[in-house]
Coordinates of C-alpha atoms in Angstrom, one line a residue:
Chain A
M158 CA 95.2 158.1 165.1
A159 CA 94.0 160.2 166.8
K160 CA 91.0 159.7 169.4
K161 CA 87.1 159.5 167.4
E162 CA 84.6 160.9 169.3
Y163 CA 81.2 160.0 168.8
A164 CA 78.9 163.4 170.2
R165 CA 75.3 163.5 169.2
P166 CA 74.2 167.6 167.9
A167 CA 72.9 169.3 171.0
L168 CA 69.9 169.9 170.2
L169 CA 69.7 165.9 169.3
D170 CA 70.5 165.3 173.0
E171 CA 67.6 167.7 174.1
A172 CA 65.4 165.0 172.6
L173 CA 67.0 161.8 173.2
A174 CA 67.4 162.9 177.0
F175 CA 65.8 160.7 179.6
G176 CA 62.4 159.7 178.6
G177 CA 62.7 160.9 174.7
P178 CA 62.8 158.0 172.0
I179 CA 65.9 156.6 171.1
V180 CA 64.4 153.4 169.1
V181 CA 62.2 154.0 166.7
F182 CA 60.0 151.6 164.8
D183 CA 57.7 152.3 162.4
Q184 CA 55.9 150.0 160.6
V185 CA 58.1 147.5 160.2
D186 CA 58.4 144.9 157.4
L187 CA 60.4 141.6 156.9
A188 CA 60.6 138.2 154.9
F189 CA 63.0 135.7 155.0
D190 CA 62.4 134.2 150.9
E191 CA 58.3 133.0 151.3
K192 CA 58.6 133.7 155.0
V193 CA 57.6 136.4 157.3
I194 CA 59.5 137.3 159.7
L195 CA 57.6 141.0 161.2
R196 CA 54.8 142.3 160.2
Q197 CA 53.9 145.8 161.2
V198 CA 55.6 146.1 164.3
S199 CA 56.0 149.7 166.2
F200 CA 57.4 150.6 168.5
T201 CA 59.3 153.4 170.6
L202 CA 62.1 152.5 173.3
Q203 CA 62.3 155.7 175.3
T204 CA 65.9 156.5 176.9
G205 CA 66.8 155.2 180.1
H206 CA 63.5 152.5 179.5
T207 CA 63.4 149.0 179.1
K208 CA 62.0 146.8 176.5
I209 CA 61.8 143.3 176.8
F210 CA 61.0 141.2 173.9
L211 CA 58.9 138.0 174.0
G212 CA 58.1 135.1 172.3
A213 CA 58.0 131.8 171.1
S214 CA 61.2 130.6 168.8
G215 CA 61.0 131.9 165.7
A216 CA 58.6 134.9 166.6
G217 CA 60.9 137.1 164.9
K218 CA 63.0 138.6 168.7
S219 CA 66.3 138.3 167.3
T220 CA 65.9 140.0 164.7
I221 CA 64.4 143.0 166.2
L222 CA 67.8 143.6 167.5
R223 CA 69.6 143.0 164.0
L224 CA 67.4 145.4 162.9
A225 CA 68.1 148.0 165.2
L226 CA 72.1 147.2 165.4
G227 CA 72.0 147.6 160.6
L228 CA 72.8 144.2 160.6
L229 CA 69.8 143.2 158.7
R230 CA 67.3 146.1 156.5
P231 CA 63.6 145.9 156.7
D232 CA 61.4 145.2 153.0
A233 CA 59.3 147.9 154.6
G234 CA 59.4 150.5 157.2
R235 CA 61.4 153.0 159.2
I236 CA 64.1 152.7 162.4
F237 CA 65.0 155.3 164.0
V238 CA 68.6 155.3 165.9
N239 CA 70.0 158.4 168.5
G240 CA 67.3 160.4 166.0
E241 CA 68.2 158.4 162.6
Q242 CA 66.9 156.7 160.0
I243 CA 69.3 153.7 159.5
D244 CA 67.1 151.5 157.3
R245 CA 68.1 152.2 154.3
M246 CA 71.7 153.5 155.3
K247 CA 74.8 152.7 154.3
E248 CA 77.4 150.5 155.6
D249 CA 80.0 153.0 156.5
D250 CA 77.4 155.1 158.0
L251 CA 76.3 152.7 160.3
M252 CA 79.6 152.0 161.9
R253 CA 78.8 155.3 163.5
V254 CA 74.7 155.1 164.4
R255 CA 76.7 151.5 165.8
A256 CA 79.4 153.9 168.5
D257 CA 76.3 154.5 170.4
L258 CA 74.9 150.7 170.3
G259 CA 76.6 147.7 172.3
M260 CA 74.7 143.9 171.8
V261 CA 75.1 141.3 173.9
F262 CA 74.9 138.3 171.6
Q263 CA 73.0 134.9 172.4
E264 CA 76.4 133.2 173.4
G265 CA 78.4 136.3 174.0
A266 CA 79.9 135.7 170.3
L267 CA 83.8 137.1 171.6
F268 CA 86.1 136.4 169.6
D269 CA 88.1 132.9 170.6
S270 CA 91.9 134.3 169.5
L271 CA 91.7 137.1 171.5
T272 CA 92.0 137.4 175.8
V273 CA 89.7 138.5 177.6
R274 CA 91.4 142.5 178.2
E275 CA 91.2 141.9 174.1
N276 CA 88.0 141.3 173.7
V277 CA 86.5 144.0 175.9
G278 CA 89.3 146.7 175.1
Y279 CA 88.8 146.0 171.8
K280 CA 86.3 148.6 170.3
L281 CA 88.4 151.2 172.4
S282 CA 92.0 150.0 170.6
E283 CA 90.5 148.2 166.6
E284 CA 88.4 150.9 166.1
L285 CA 88.1 154.5 168.7
H286 CA 91.6 154.2 168.6
W287 CA 92.3 155.0 172.4
P288 CA 95.4 155.4 173.6
P289 CA 96.5 152.0 175.0
D290 CA 96.6 153.7 178.6
E291 CA 93.4 155.0 178.4
V292 CA 91.8 151.6 177.0
A293 CA 93.1 148.9 180.1
A294 CA 91.9 152.0 182.8
R295 CA 89.1 151.1 181.1
V296 CA 88.9 147.8 180.9
K297 CA 90.1 146.9 184.2
E298 CA 86.6 149.0 185.1
V299 CA 83.5 147.6 183.1
V300 CA 85.4 143.8 184.4
G301 CA 85.3 144.5 188.1
F302 CA 82.2 146.3 187.1
V303 CA 80.8 142.4 186.0
G304 CA 83.2 140.9 189.1
L305 CA 86.4 139.4 186.6
G306 CA 89.0 140.8 186.9
E307 CA 90.8 138.4 187.7
F308 CA 89.8 136.8 184.1
V309 CA 91.3 139.3 181.9
D310 CA 94.8 137.3 180.6
R311 CA 92.4 134.3 180.4
M312 CA 90.8 132.9 176.4
P313 CA 87.4 132.6 176.1
S314 CA 87.2 129.2 175.8
D315 CA 88.6 129.1 179.8
L316 CA 85.6 130.5 180.7
S317 CA 82.4 128.8 181.8
G318 CA 79.0 130.4 180.1
G319 CA 78.0 133.0 182.5
Q320 CA 81.3 134.3 182.9
R321 CA 81.4 134.3 178.7
R322 CA 77.9 136.6 178.8
R323 CA 79.4 138.9 181.2
V324 CA 82.7 139.3 179.0
A325 CA 79.8 140.1 176.3
I326 CA 78.4 143.1 178.4
A327 CA 81.5 144.0 179.6
R328 CA 83.1 144.6 175.7
A329 CA 79.1 145.9 174.9
M330 CA 79.3 148.6 177.4
A331 CA 82.6 149.4 177.1
A332 CA 82.4 151.8 174.5
K333 CA 80.0 153.7 177.0
P334 CA 77.2 153.4 174.5
R335 CA 73.6 154.3 175.5
I336 CA 71.8 151.8 174.1
L337 CA 72.6 148.0 175.6
L338 CA 70.6 145.3 173.1
Y339 CA 70.8 141.6 174.9
D340 CA 70.2 138.5 173.1
E341 CA 68.5 135.7 175.0
P342 CA 71.9 137.2 177.6
T343 CA 70.8 133.5 180.1
T344 CA 69.6 131.2 178.2
G345 CA 71.5 128.2 178.6
L346 CA 72.4 129.4 182.3
D347 CA 71.6 128.4 185.6
P348 CA 69.6 130.5 188.0
I349 CA 72.3 131.8 189.3
T350 CA 74.9 132.7 187.3
S351 CA 71.3 133.9 184.8
L352 CA 70.3 136.7 188.3
T353 CA 73.7 137.4 188.1
V354 CA 73.6 138.2 184.2
D355 CA 70.3 139.9 185.2
E356 CA 71.4 141.9 187.8
E357 CA 74.2 143.7 185.5
I358 CA 71.8 144.8 183.8
I359 CA 70.2 146.0 185.9
K360 CA 73.5 147.8 187.1
L361 CA 73.8 148.8 183.2
R362 CA 70.3 150.8 183.3
D363 CA 70.6 152.7 186.8
L364 CA 73.5 153.1 187.2
E365 CA 74.9 153.7 183.5
G366 CA 71.7 155.3 182.7
V367 CA 72.4 152.6 179.5
S368 CA 68.7 152.5 177.9
S369 CA 68.3 148.2 176.8
V370 CA 66.0 146.3 175.0
L371 CA 65.9 142.1 176.5
V372 CA 65.2 139.7 174.1
T373 CA 65.0 136.5 176.2
H374 CA 62.4 133.5 176.5
Q375 CA 62.9 132.6 180.4
L376 CA 60.0 134.7 181.4
R377 CA 61.9 134.5 185.6
D378 CA 64.7 136.6 184.6
A379 CA 62.3 139.1 182.5
F380 CA 59.7 140.0 185.0
F381 CA 63.6 140.4 187.7
V382 CA 64.6 143.0 185.3
A383 CA 61.5 144.9 184.8
E384 CA 60.8 145.2 188.2
H385 CA 63.5 145.2 190.5
A386 CA 66.2 148.9 190.3
A387 CA 69.5 148.7 191.4
E388 CA 70.8 151.3 194.3
W389 CA 73.5 152.4 196.7
A390 CA 72.8 151.7 199.9
G391 CA 76.1 153.3 201.6
S392 CA 79.0 151.5 199.8
E393 CA 76.6 148.3 198.9
L394 CA 74.4 148.2 196.4
Q395 CA 71.3 146.8 196.0
F396 CA 69.3 145.2 194.4
E397 CA 65.5 146.1 195.8
K398 CA 62.2 145.5 194.6
A399 CA 60.8 149.1 191.9
D400 CA 58.4 150.6 192.2
R401 CA 55.7 152.0 190.8
E402 CA 56.8 154.6 188.6
K403 CA 60.0 152.3 188.0
S404 CA 59.1 149.3 187.4
D405 CA 55.9 151.2 184.7
Q406 CA 59.7 152.0 182.9
A407 CA 60.2 148.4 181.3
E408 CA 57.6 147.5 179.1
F409 CA 57.0 144.1 177.6
I410 CA 56.3 143.5 174.4
M411 CA 55.6 139.9 173.0
L412 CA 55.5 138.5 169.8
K413 CA 53.7 136.2 167.5
D414 CA 53.7 135.1 164.5
G415 CA 55.6 138.0 163.8
R416 CA 53.3 140.4 165.4
I417 CA 53.2 142.3 168.3
A418 CA 50.2 140.4 170.4
F419 CA 50.6 142.5 173.8
E420 CA 53.1 145.7 175.3
G421 CA 52.3 147.3 178.0
N422 CA 54.2 147.0 182.0
A423 CA 54.7 143.6 183.7
S424 CA 51.1 144.1 185.5
E425 CA 49.1 144.6 183.0
L426 CA 51.0 141.2 181.1
R427 CA 49.5 139.5 184.2
E428 CA 46.3 141.1 183.7
V429 CA 45.8 139.8 180.5
A430 CA 47.4 136.9 180.1
K431 CA 44.3 136.4 182.4
R432 CA 41.6 136.1 178.6
D433 CA 45.0 135.5 175.7
E434 CA 45.3 131.8 176.2
Y435 CA 48.8 132.0 174.1
I436 CA 50.2 134.5 176.9
R437 CA 48.5 132.4 179.3
S438 CA 50.6 129.3 177.9
F439 CA 53.4 131.7 177.2
L440 CA 53.4 132.9 181.1
S441 CA 52.5 129.3 183.0
Chain B
M939 CA 64.2 118.5 136.3
A940 CA 63.8 121.0 134.5
P941 CA 62.3 122.7 138.2
K942 CA 65.9 121.8 139.1
L943 CA 68.1 122.6 136.3
Q944 CA 66.3 126.5 136.7
Q945 CA 67.1 126.5 140.6
W946 CA 70.7 125.5 140.4
S947 CA 71.5 127.7 137.7
K948 CA 70.1 130.4 139.6
D949 CA 72.4 129.8 142.2
A950 CA 75.3 128.9 139.7
V951 CA 74.4 132.9 139.1
L952 CA 73.8 134.0 142.3
E953 CA 77.2 132.2 144.0
V954 CA 79.5 134.4 141.0
Q955 CA 77.4 138.0 141.8
E956 CA 78.3 137.2 145.3
Y957 CA 82.3 136.5 144.7
V958 CA 82.8 139.3 141.9
L959 CA 80.4 141.3 144.7
L960 CA 83.2 141.1 147.1
I961 CA 86.1 141.5 145.6
C962 CA 84.8 144.6 144.5
R963 CA 83.8 145.3 148.2
V964 CA 87.7 144.4 148.8
A965 CA 89.1 146.0 146.2
R966 CA 87.7 149.7 147.2
A967 CA 88.0 148.6 151.2
A968 CA 91.9 147.7 149.6
V969 CA 93.2 151.4 149.2
T970 CA 90.7 153.6 151.2
P971 CA 90.9 153.5 155.1
P972 CA 90.9 152.4 158.2
I973 CA 93.1 149.8 157.5
Y974 CA 94.4 147.4 159.6
Y975 CA 98.2 146.8 159.4
R976 CA 98.1 144.4 162.2
D977 CA 96.4 141.9 160.5
I978 CA 98.2 142.1 157.1
I979 CA 100.8 141.9 159.1
Q980 CA 99.9 139.2 160.7
Q981 CA 98.1 137.2 157.8
F982 CA 101.5 138.1 155.6
D983 CA 103.1 135.5 158.9
S984 CA 100.0 133.0 158.8
I985 CA 100.0 132.8 154.8
G986 CA 103.1 133.2 153.9
I987 CA 105.8 131.9 156.6
G988 CA 103.3 129.5 157.6
S989 CA 102.6 127.3 154.4
L990 CA 106.5 127.6 153.9
T991 CA 107.3 124.5 155.2
V992 CA 104.8 122.3 153.2
V993 CA 105.8 124.8 149.8
L994 CA 109.5 123.8 150.3
L995 CA 109.0 120.4 150.9
A996 CA 106.2 119.6 147.6
G997 CA 108.7 121.4 145.7
L998 CA 112.4 119.7 146.8
F999 CA 110.4 116.8 146.1
T1000 CA 108.1 117.8 142.8
G1001 CA 112.5 118.0 141.3
M1002 CA 113.3 115.5 142.7
V1003 CA 111.2 112.4 141.6
L1004 CA 111.4 115.6 137.8
A1005 CA 114.6 114.5 137.5
L1006 CA 114.9 111.3 138.6
N1007 CA 112.0 110.2 135.4
S1008 CA 113.0 112.8 133.0
G1009 CA 116.8 111.2 134.0
I1010 CA 116.0 107.5 132.9
T1011 CA 114.0 108.5 129.5
L1012 CA 116.8 110.9 128.4
D1013 CA 119.5 108.4 129.1
Q1014 CA 117.5 106.3 126.7
F1015 CA 118.8 109.1 124.0
G1016 CA 122.3 110.1 125.5
A1017 CA 121.1 113.5 126.4
R1018 CA 120.9 113.0 130.5
S1019 CA 123.4 116.0 130.6
M1020 CA 119.8 117.6 129.5
V1021 CA 117.9 116.9 132.4
G1022 CA 118.6 120.3 133.6
R1023 CA 116.7 122.6 130.9
L1024 CA 113.4 120.0 132.0
I1025 CA 113.2 121.2 135.0
S1026 CA 114.2 124.5 134.8
A1027 CA 111.5 125.0 131.7
S1028 CA 109.5 123.0 134.2
M1029 CA 109.3 124.1 137.3
V1030 CA 109.6 127.8 136.0
K1031 CA 107.0 127.6 133.9
E1032 CA 104.0 125.3 135.5
L1033 CA 105.1 123.0 138.7
G1034 CA 106.5 125.7 140.7
P1035 CA 103.3 127.6 140.9
V1036 CA 100.7 125.5 140.0
L1037 CA 102.1 122.4 143.1
T1038 CA 102.4 126.0 145.2
G1039 CA 99.0 127.1 144.7
L1040 CA 97.5 123.4 145.2
M1041 CA 99.5 123.3 148.2
V1042 CA 98.5 127.0 149.5
S1043 CA 94.7 125.9 148.8
G1044 CA 94.9 123.0 151.3
R1045 CA 96.6 124.5 153.3
V1046 CA 95.2 128.5 153.5
G1047 CA 92.0 128.3 151.1
S1048 CA 90.4 125.7 153.9
G1049 CA 92.6 127.4 156.5
I1050 CA 89.9 131.1 155.8
A1051 CA 87.0 129.3 155.0
A1052 CA 86.7 127.3 158.2
E1053 CA 88.1 130.2 161.1
L1054 CA 86.1 132.7 158.6
G1055 CA 82.9 129.9 158.1
S1056 CA 83.2 129.5 162.4
M1057 CA 83.4 132.6 163.2
L1058 CA 80.6 133.7 160.6
V1059 CA 77.9 130.7 162.6
T1060 CA 79.3 132.2 166.3
D1061 CA 77.9 135.0 165.3
Q1062 CA 81.5 136.9 165.6
I1063 CA 81.5 138.0 162.1
A1064 CA 77.9 140.2 163.7
A1065 CA 79.5 141.0 166.8
L1066 CA 82.4 142.7 164.7
R1067 CA 80.1 144.8 163.0
A1068 CA 78.5 145.4 165.6
L1069 CA 81.4 146.6 167.2
G1070 CA 81.5 149.2 164.8
T1071 CA 84.2 146.9 162.3
D1072 CA 83.8 146.4 158.6
P1073 CA 84.3 142.3 158.3
I1074 CA 85.8 142.8 154.5
R1075 CA 88.6 145.6 155.9
K1076 CA 89.4 143.5 159.0
L1077 CA 89.0 140.0 157.5
V1078 CA 89.0 139.6 154.1
V1079 CA 91.3 142.8 152.4
P1080 CA 94.3 140.9 154.9
R1081 CA 93.8 136.7 153.7
V1082 CA 94.1 138.9 150.5
L1083 CA 96.6 141.2 149.9
A1084 CA 98.9 138.5 151.4
G1085 CA 98.0 135.5 149.5
L1086 CA 98.7 138.1 146.3
L1087 CA 101.8 139.0 147.2
M1088 CA 103.2 135.6 149.0
M1089 CA 102.1 133.6 146.7
P1090 CA 105.2 134.9 144.3
L1091 CA 107.1 134.6 147.1
L1092 CA 106.3 131.1 147.8
S1093 CA 106.7 129.9 144.3
I1094 CA 110.0 131.6 143.9
L1095 CA 110.8 129.5 146.5
A1096 CA 109.3 126.2 145.5
T1097 CA 110.4 126.6 142.1
G1098 CA 114.0 127.4 143.4
I1099 CA 114.2 124.4 145.8
G1100 CA 113.0 122.0 143.4
M1101 CA 115.8 122.9 141.2
V1102 CA 117.6 122.3 144.3
G1103 CA 116.0 118.1 143.9
G1104 CA 116.7 117.7 141.1
W1105 CA 120.5 118.7 141.5
V1106 CA 120.8 116.4 144.2
V1107 CA 119.1 113.4 142.1
T1108 CA 120.7 114.5 138.8
V1109 CA 124.3 114.3 140.2
L1110 CA 123.9 111.6 142.7
Q1111 CA 122.1 109.3 140.5
F1112 CA 122.6 110.1 137.0
H1113 CA 126.0 111.6 137.6
V1114 CA 126.5 114.4 136.1
A1115 CA 128.6 117.1 137.0
S1116 CA 127.2 120.1 139.1
T1117 CA 128.3 123.0 136.7
I1118 CA 126.5 120.6 133.5
Y1119 CA 123.3 120.7 135.5
W1120 CA 123.2 124.4 136.3
S1121 CA 124.6 125.6 133.0
S1122 CA 121.7 123.6 131.8
V1123 CA 119.3 125.6 133.9
V1124 CA 119.9 128.2 132.6
Q1125 CA 119.9 127.2 128.6
G1126 CA 116.4 126.5 129.7
L1127 CA 115.0 129.8 130.3
Y1128 CA 113.8 132.5 128.4
M1129 CA 112.7 135.6 129.7
Q1130 CA 109.5 134.7 128.8
D1131 CA 109.4 131.5 130.6
V1132 CA 110.5 133.4 133.3
W1133 CA 107.5 136.3 134.0
M1134 CA 105.6 133.3 133.8
G1135 CA 106.5 131.5 136.5
I1136 CA 105.8 135.4 138.1
I1137 CA 102.7 136.1 137.2
K1138 CA 101.3 133.2 137.6
P1139 CA 101.5 133.1 141.3
F1140 CA 99.6 136.0 141.7
A1141 CA 96.3 135.1 139.3
L1142 CA 96.4 132.0 141.8
G1143 CA 97.5 133.4 145.0
F1144 CA 94.9 136.0 144.7
T1145 CA 92.0 133.3 143.6
I1146 CA 92.8 131.1 146.0
V1147 CA 91.9 133.7 149.1
T1148 CA 89.6 135.1 147.7
I1149 CA 87.4 131.7 146.9
G1150 CA 88.5 131.0 150.8
C1151 CA 86.7 134.3 152.2
H1152 CA 84.1 133.8 149.9
V1153 CA 83.4 130.7 151.1
G1154 CA 84.2 130.7 154.4
M1155 CA 81.6 134.3 154.5
R1156 CA 78.8 132.7 153.2
T1157 CA 79.4 129.0 155.8
T1158 CA 75.4 128.1 157.3
G1159 CA 74.4 125.6 158.5
G1160 CA 76.4 125.2 162.1
T1161 CA 79.9 123.3 162.9
Q1162 CA 78.6 120.8 159.8
G1163 CA 78.5 124.2 157.2
V1164 CA 82.0 124.9 158.7
G1165 CA 82.7 121.4 157.9
N1166 CA 81.4 121.1 154.1
A1167 CA 83.0 125.1 153.6
T1168 CA 85.8 123.8 154.4
K1169 CA 86.0 120.7 151.9
L1170 CA 84.8 123.1 149.1
A1171 CA 87.1 125.8 149.4
V1172 CA 89.1 123.0 149.1
V1173 CA 87.7 121.6 145.5
A1174 CA 86.7 124.3 144.4
S1175 CA 89.8 126.4 144.8
S1176 CA 92.4 123.6 143.4
V1177 CA 90.3 123.6 140.7
A1178 CA 90.3 127.1 140.0
V1179 CA 93.9 126.8 140.1
I1180 CA 93.7 124.3 137.0
A1181 CA 91.2 126.5 135.5
V1182 CA 93.1 129.6 136.4
D1183 CA 96.9 128.5 135.3
F1184 CA 95.8 127.5 132.1
M1185 CA 93.5 131.3 131.4
V1186 CA 97.2 132.6 132.9
T1187 CA 99.2 130.3 130.4
K1188 CA 96.8 130.8 127.2
I1189 CA 96.7 135.5 127.5
L1190 CA 100.5 135.2 129.0
I1191 CA 101.7 132.9 125.3
V1192 CA 99.8 135.1 123.3
L1193 CA 101.1 138.2 124.8
M1194 CA 104.4 137.4 125.1
Y1195 CA 105.6 134.7 122.3

């Protein structure tokens, strides 16, 4: 079977270059039966930037990622991903949009009957029909990127929680998507492992130019991702405090009862927390 | 009471609607690309070869016990040589397909519901969709094809081994000559019976596997939900085997006899 390539038209590619609107939610509503999950949610993720969603459990954070992937459909409003309106798109057409999206699920959601190598190379071999040698080379590259080169033949059940999340990141990035969605990637991990996962997110954003949506209620991780940047110092990769312009490219969105209670950068969030009791209680 | 009945009716209609929708999606996915050939072969192996032992054992002992019971009764009328006729008619038309169906629903129906259910609650099915794979094509179609095509083979083998079991008991217990037994087996069969024995397992295999997939793909509530789904799949598919057996028998009698 021929190798599949998904390419954006040149004009769209230009429009969605760095700073372009790569994910747009326009007045999105969603309810399950009587329970309202999202109300009039609008935001824009710019190419190369990061959106960090904060909020209490059940506030609708993970739902936003599932909507962006087309796993759920909104009751009202429009969603654009990569320049295509996906909210009413057929499942078969959504597969094309998902080719440019990667998602890291809460517990990793690795296929437990496949090895790390097969998990990471799944999309390349099963869906994009890459030749086996190219799949092997890419798997080696991305598994090395997340520092798990020696674990490729292990089963997911043989890995620790942190390793599973890193494999999930490797799987999500294997097909070189332009957008990565992270659903609480550090929940349940110890601080040291969380830091490793945070660094992977920063590396993908700063070194690979991936646009990211991060859902978390781990504030330490959220601020670390927003306020740090990865850069090479010779042959050594360093994570330094980001400058103002860089850290402004990470925007926080605080959800409360399905609505956006706050949208802005890290310093604005700290400022608002002084006045807003809900945000203050969340940050403290 | 009335609101509860109303809710139950709504839920029942919804289940039927979702089941029919699943079948329509499977039918479409089975004839349009992409088709996951490797998964289809894996499921043929898992459902067909994997069920062989249990189905053969069930068939063997059913044939043996049938010969024992019918031999004792027929002996009272001096008709012990007719045991083969009774066994072949019972095994080919009814016991072979139905017992194979019940064995397969216990082993395969529950396995499918548990596997798909646990994939669903651990987000593996969402991950499949996120990676650009349609779970119906990847997970359901291979299982349905395997169930549909392997059930008749399993049923034929179960029927065959059942006759062999009956032969062992008839020869050893009732001292009937092998040639008498086997000619009696052939005399007891009509072509319509053979067709019935071949057609029924297609319907039963399809029913068992689609129920397993439907229940698995609608699992909710974590690991406890997976347990409930497994239980429901076994109960529903076992009852469905008997019900579908009745309906198919009725239709085939009208059409063929």
